Amino acid sequence: MSAARVYARRIAVLAASAAVTATGLLATAPAAQAAPPTPVSAATARTYLSSLTVKAEGSSTGYSRDLFPHWITQSGTCNTREVVLKRDGVNVVTDSNCAAVSGSWYSEYDGATWTLASDIDIDHVIPLAEAWRSGANSWTTSQRQSFANDLTRPQLIAVTDNVNQSKGDQDPAEWLPPRTSYRCTYARMWVHVKYHWNLSVDSAEKSALQSVLNGC
């Protein structure tokens, strides 16, 4: 075989290989997209859950979202919401003010995909009011600000706005993501965050979490 034909065959093989690789990337893109920090494993979450303080949920007296300052500036003109939108989205384009002007977002809670940032809420996995009733009422404003803008733990996630609103400030005994395949991850996220921030759980909440984690 001539050198020219060998070269041509090599080019063809490389092109075919590249096509297969590209197809594979496209096929797996949704699973490979950026997401919140990976929560602890189900086994670790079960261990963490067993060590959390179990007590009746506290009062909402004195609670205000203003006591959990958010969204704070993270860098340049970008605040926490804008950072999460960019992190959790695909092909997100931002303007000079860091606002997302295009992109797509897959909501893990319900499996919907959105192309307008206005259709997306940034959910606090542990709702602010839930945190208040679980111990954050005794924190300083600085601690509550850190909690409300926590990008290090799996506490913030971009999801469909009306699904987030239906969740409100409910705990897992009262609300779980409608997309059942995500409930294990959600329970791991919930326990991971409560453990890190030393927040308590009530008995119904703990039982619901145990039930989900035992099925993971």
GROMACS .gro file of C-alpha atoms in nm:
model
  216
    1MET     CA    1   0.000   0.000   0.000
    2SER     CA    2   0.139   0.342  -0.092
    3ALA     CA    3   0.233   0.597   0.170
    4ALA     CA    4  -0.044   0.824   0.042
    5ARG     CA    5  -0.310   0.552   0.088
    6VAL     CA    6  -0.180   0.465   0.437
    7TYR     CA    7  -0.200   0.835   0.530
    8ALA     CA    8  -0.553   0.858   0.388
    9ARG     CA    9  -0.664   0.553   0.591
   10ARG     CA   10  -0.516   0.702   0.908
   11ILE     CA   11  -0.707   1.026   0.849
   12ALA     CA   12  -1.029   0.831   0.793
   13VAL     CA   13  -0.981   0.627   1.112
   14LEU     CA   14  -0.905   0.938   1.314
   15ALA     CA   15  -1.211   1.114   1.174
   16ALA     CA   16  -1.434   0.817   1.257
   17SER     CA   17  -1.288   0.799   1.606
   18ALA     CA   18  -1.347   1.171   1.657
   19ALA     CA   19  -1.706   1.132   1.539
   20VAL     CA   20  -1.769   0.851   1.785
   21THR     CA   21  -1.612   1.053   2.066
   22ALA     CA   22  -1.821   1.358   1.980
   23THR     CA   23  -2.137   1.148   1.966
   24GLY     CA   24  -2.054   1.002   2.306
   25LEU     CA   25  -2.002   1.345   2.453
   26LEU     CA   26  -2.333   1.466   2.317
   27ALA     CA   27  -2.512   1.160   2.449
   28THR     CA   28  -2.373   1.202   2.798
   29ALA     CA   29  -2.380   1.583   2.819
   30PRO     CA   30  -2.676   1.610   3.061
   31ALA     CA   31  -2.509   1.373   3.308
   32ALA     CA   32  -2.175   1.550   3.275
   33GLN     CA   33  -2.301   1.902   3.327
   34ALA     CA   34  -2.184   2.107   3.623
   35ALA     CA   35  -2.384   2.060   3.940
   36PRO     CA   36  -2.374   2.135   4.312
   37PRO     CA   37  -2.081   1.989   4.510
   38THR     CA   38  -2.123   1.612   4.535
   39PRO     CA   39  -2.284   1.521   4.868
   40VAL     CA   40  -2.150   1.252   5.098
   41SER     CA   41  -2.236   0.891   5.015
   42ALA     CA   42  -2.556   0.730   5.141
   43ALA     CA   43  -2.354   0.528   5.394
   44THR     CA   44  -2.184   0.840   5.527
   45ALA     CA   45  -2.515   1.026   5.528
   46ARG     CA   46  -2.667   0.749   5.741
   47THR     CA   47  -2.377   0.785   5.985
   48TYR     CA   48  -2.411   1.163   5.991
   49LEU     CA   49  -2.787   1.139   6.041
   50SER     CA   50  -2.747   0.913   6.342
   51SER     CA   51  -2.525   1.175   6.507
   52LEU     CA   52  -2.754   1.475   6.455
   53THR     CA   53  -2.940   1.615   6.754
   54VAL     CA   54  -3.305   1.507   6.744
   55LYS     CA   55  -3.543   1.760   6.893
   56ALA     CA   56  -3.880   1.916   6.826
   57GLU     CA   57  -3.861   2.187   6.564
   58GLY     CA   58  -3.827   2.534   6.712
   59SER     CA   59  -4.047   2.836   6.663
   60SER     CA   60  -4.048   3.065   6.360
   61THR     CA   61  -4.084   3.364   6.592
   62GLY     CA   62  -3.842   3.637   6.492
   63TYR     CA   63  -3.760   3.476   6.157
   64SER     CA   64  -3.697   3.693   5.852
   65ARG     CA   65  -3.517   3.618   5.528
   66ASP     CA   66  -3.337   3.947   5.583
   67LEU     CA   67  -3.155   3.780   5.871
   68PHE     CA   68  -2.986   3.554   5.609
   69PRO     CA   69  -2.833   3.815   5.372
   70HIS     CA   70  -2.829   3.687   5.013
   71TRP     CA   71  -2.740   3.699   4.734
   72ILE     CA   72  -2.398   3.843   4.817
   73THR     CA   73  -2.125   3.939   4.568
   74GLN     CA   74  -1.894   3.646   4.500
   75SER     CA   75  -1.651   3.804   4.251
   76GLY     CA   76  -1.657   4.107   4.026
   77THR     CA   77  -2.020   4.182   3.946
   78CYS     CA   78  -2.136   3.823   4.007
   79ASN     CA   79  -2.356   3.740   4.304
   80THR     CA   80  -2.430   3.395   4.444
   81ARG     CA   81  -2.742   3.339   4.230
   82GLU     CA   82  -2.550   3.421   3.913
   83VAL     CA   83  -2.263   3.193   4.010
   84VAL     CA   84  -2.503   2.901   4.065
   85LEU     CA   85  -2.687   2.970   3.739
   86LYS     CA   86  -2.358   2.951   3.551
   87ARG     CA   87  -2.241   2.645   3.746
   88ASP     CA   88  -2.561   2.443   3.704
   89GLY     CA   89  -2.639   2.544   3.345
   90VAL     CA   90  -2.512   2.444   3.003
   91ASN     CA   91  -2.364   2.696   2.757
   92VAL     CA   92  -2.456   2.985   2.986
   93VAL     CA   93  -2.372   3.327   2.844
   94THR     CA   94  -2.365   3.627   3.077
   95ASP     CA   95  -2.365   4.001   3.009
   96SER     CA   96  -2.131   4.263   3.154
   97ASN     CA   97  -2.336   4.264   3.475
   98CYS     CA   98  -2.300   3.884   3.509
   99ALA     CA   99  -2.671   3.827   3.435
  100ALA     CA  100  -2.740   3.506   3.240
  101VAL     CA  101  -2.877   3.604   2.897
  102SER     CA  102  -2.882   3.257   2.740
  103GLY     CA  103  -2.818   2.892   2.821
  104SER     CA  104  -3.017   2.593   2.939
  105TRP     CA  105  -3.088   2.452   3.282
  106TYR     CA  106  -3.197   2.100   3.370
  107SER     CA  107  -3.395   2.094   3.694
  108GLU     CA  108  -3.301   1.784   3.891
  109TYR     CA  109  -3.613   1.811   4.106
  110ASP     CA  110  -3.863   1.759   3.825
  111GLY     CA  111  -3.667   1.674   3.509
  112ALA     CA  112  -3.765   1.991   3.321
  113THR     CA  113  -3.525   2.188   3.101
  114TRP     CA  114  -3.547   2.566   3.077
  115THR     CA  115  -3.379   2.822   2.853
  116LEU     CA  116  -3.473   3.138   3.043
  117ALA     CA  117  -3.298   3.218   3.369
  118SER     CA  118  -3.621   3.378   3.489
  119ASP     CA  119  -3.778   3.030   3.500
  120ILE     CA  120  -3.510   2.915   3.745
  121ASP     CA  121  -3.494   2.957   4.121
  122ILE     CA  122  -3.187   2.887   4.331
  123ASP     CA  123  -3.314   2.654   4.602
  124HIS     CA  124  -3.166   2.650   4.948
  125VAL     CA  125  -3.170   2.272   5.004
  126ILE     CA  126  -3.211   2.344   5.375
  127PRO     CA  127  -3.467   2.628   5.359
  128LEU     CA  128  -3.373   2.938   5.554
  129ALA     CA  129  -3.681   2.915   5.777
  130GLU     CA  130  -3.609   2.546   5.840
  131ALA     CA  131  -3.253   2.636   5.940
  132TRP     CA  132  -3.387   2.904   6.175
  133ARG     CA  133  -3.612   2.651   6.348
  134SER     CA  134  -3.324   2.400   6.365
  135GLY     CA  135  -3.069   2.618   6.539
  136ALA     CA  136  -2.977   2.909   6.312
  137ASN     CA  137  -3.186   3.143   6.528
  138SER     CA  138  -2.890   3.153   6.767
  139TRP     CA  139  -2.630   3.227   6.498
  140THR     CA  140  -2.475   3.562   6.418
  141THR     CA  141  -2.588   3.742   6.103
  142SER     CA  142  -2.244   3.666   5.957
  143GLN     CA  143  -2.296   3.292   6.011
  144ARG     CA  144  -2.641   3.307   5.855
  145GLN     CA  145  -2.500   3.495   5.555
  146SER     CA  146  -2.236   3.224   5.505
  147PHE     CA  147  -2.505   2.956   5.524
  148ALA     CA  148  -2.738   3.132   5.278
  149ASN     CA  149  -2.458   3.168   5.023
  150ASP     CA  150  -2.278   2.836   5.082
  151LEU     CA  151  -2.119   2.725   4.755
  152THR     CA  152  -1.889   2.470   4.921
  153ARG     CA  153  -2.157   2.232   5.048
  154PRO     CA  154  -2.450   2.099   4.834
  155GLN     CA  155  -2.682   2.367   4.974
  156LEU     CA  156  -2.768   2.560   4.654
  157ILE     CA  157  -2.915   2.421   4.332
  158ALA     CA  158  -3.083   2.569   4.025
  159VAL     CA  159  -3.435   2.426   3.982
  160THR     CA  160  -3.773   2.503   3.827
  161ASP     CA  161  -3.914   2.808   4.002
  162ASN     CA  162  -4.265   2.680   4.077
  163VAL     CA  163  -4.128   2.348   4.207
  164ASN     CA  164  -3.905   2.538   4.446
  165GLN     CA  165  -4.204   2.747   4.552
  166SER     CA  166  -4.411   2.433   4.615
  167LYS     CA  167  -4.134   2.310   4.846
  168GLY     CA  168  -4.138   2.631   5.048
  169ASP     CA  169  -3.975   2.571   5.387
  170GLN     CA  170  -4.082   2.207   5.420
  171ASP     CA  171  -3.848   1.932   5.537
  172PRO     CA  172  -3.826   1.580   5.383
  173ALA     CA  173  -4.110   1.450   5.602
  174GLU     CA  174  -4.334   1.698   5.421
  175TRP     CA  175  -4.176   1.736   5.075
  176LEU     CA  176  -3.941   1.544   4.848
  177PRO     CA  177  -3.848   1.615   4.484
  178PRO     CA  178  -4.123   1.492   4.249
  179ARG     CA  179  -3.852   1.323   4.039
  180THR     CA  180  -3.817   1.011   4.252
  181SER     CA  181  -3.478   0.912   4.109
  182TYR     CA  182  -3.326   1.224   4.264
  183ARG     CA  183  -3.457   1.167   4.615
  184CYS     CA  184  -3.154   0.970   4.729
  185THR     CA  185  -2.921   1.250   4.620
  186TYR     CA  186  -3.151   1.506   4.781
  187ALA     CA  187  -3.148   1.321   5.115
  188ARG     CA  188  -2.768   1.297   5.101
  189MET     CA  189  -2.749   1.672   5.031
  190TRP     CA  190  -2.989   1.752   5.316
  191VAL     CA  191  -2.799   1.548   5.574
  192HIS     CA  192  -2.459   1.670   5.450
  193VAL     CA  193  -2.560   2.033   5.498
  194LYS     CA  194  -2.735   1.982   5.833
  195TYR     CA  195  -2.434   1.793   5.966
  196HIS     CA  196  -2.183   2.054   5.856
  197TRP     CA  197  -2.384   2.339   6.003
  198ASN     CA  198  -2.472   2.146   6.320
  199LEU     CA  199  -2.848   2.182   6.274
  200SER     CA  200  -3.097   1.958   6.451
  201VAL     CA  201  -3.362   1.731   6.300
  202ASP     CA  202  -3.707   1.649   6.430
  203SER     CA  203  -3.819   1.289   6.464
  204ALA     CA  204  -4.045   1.284   6.156
  205GLU     CA  205  -3.772   1.444   5.945
  206LYS     CA  206  -3.515   1.190   6.063
  207SER     CA  207  -3.750   0.899   5.993
  208ALA     CA  208  -3.820   1.026   5.639
  209LEU     CA  209  -3.449   1.068   5.570
  210GLN     CA  210  -3.369   0.722   5.705
  211SER     CA  211  -3.634   0.573   5.479
  212VAL     CA  212  -3.491   0.741   5.169
  213LEU     CA  213  -3.128   0.667   5.254
  214ASN     CA  214  -3.199   0.302   5.331
  215GLY     CA  215  -3.326   0.268   4.975
  216CYS     CA  216  -3.017   0.421   4.816
   0.00000   0.00000   0.00000
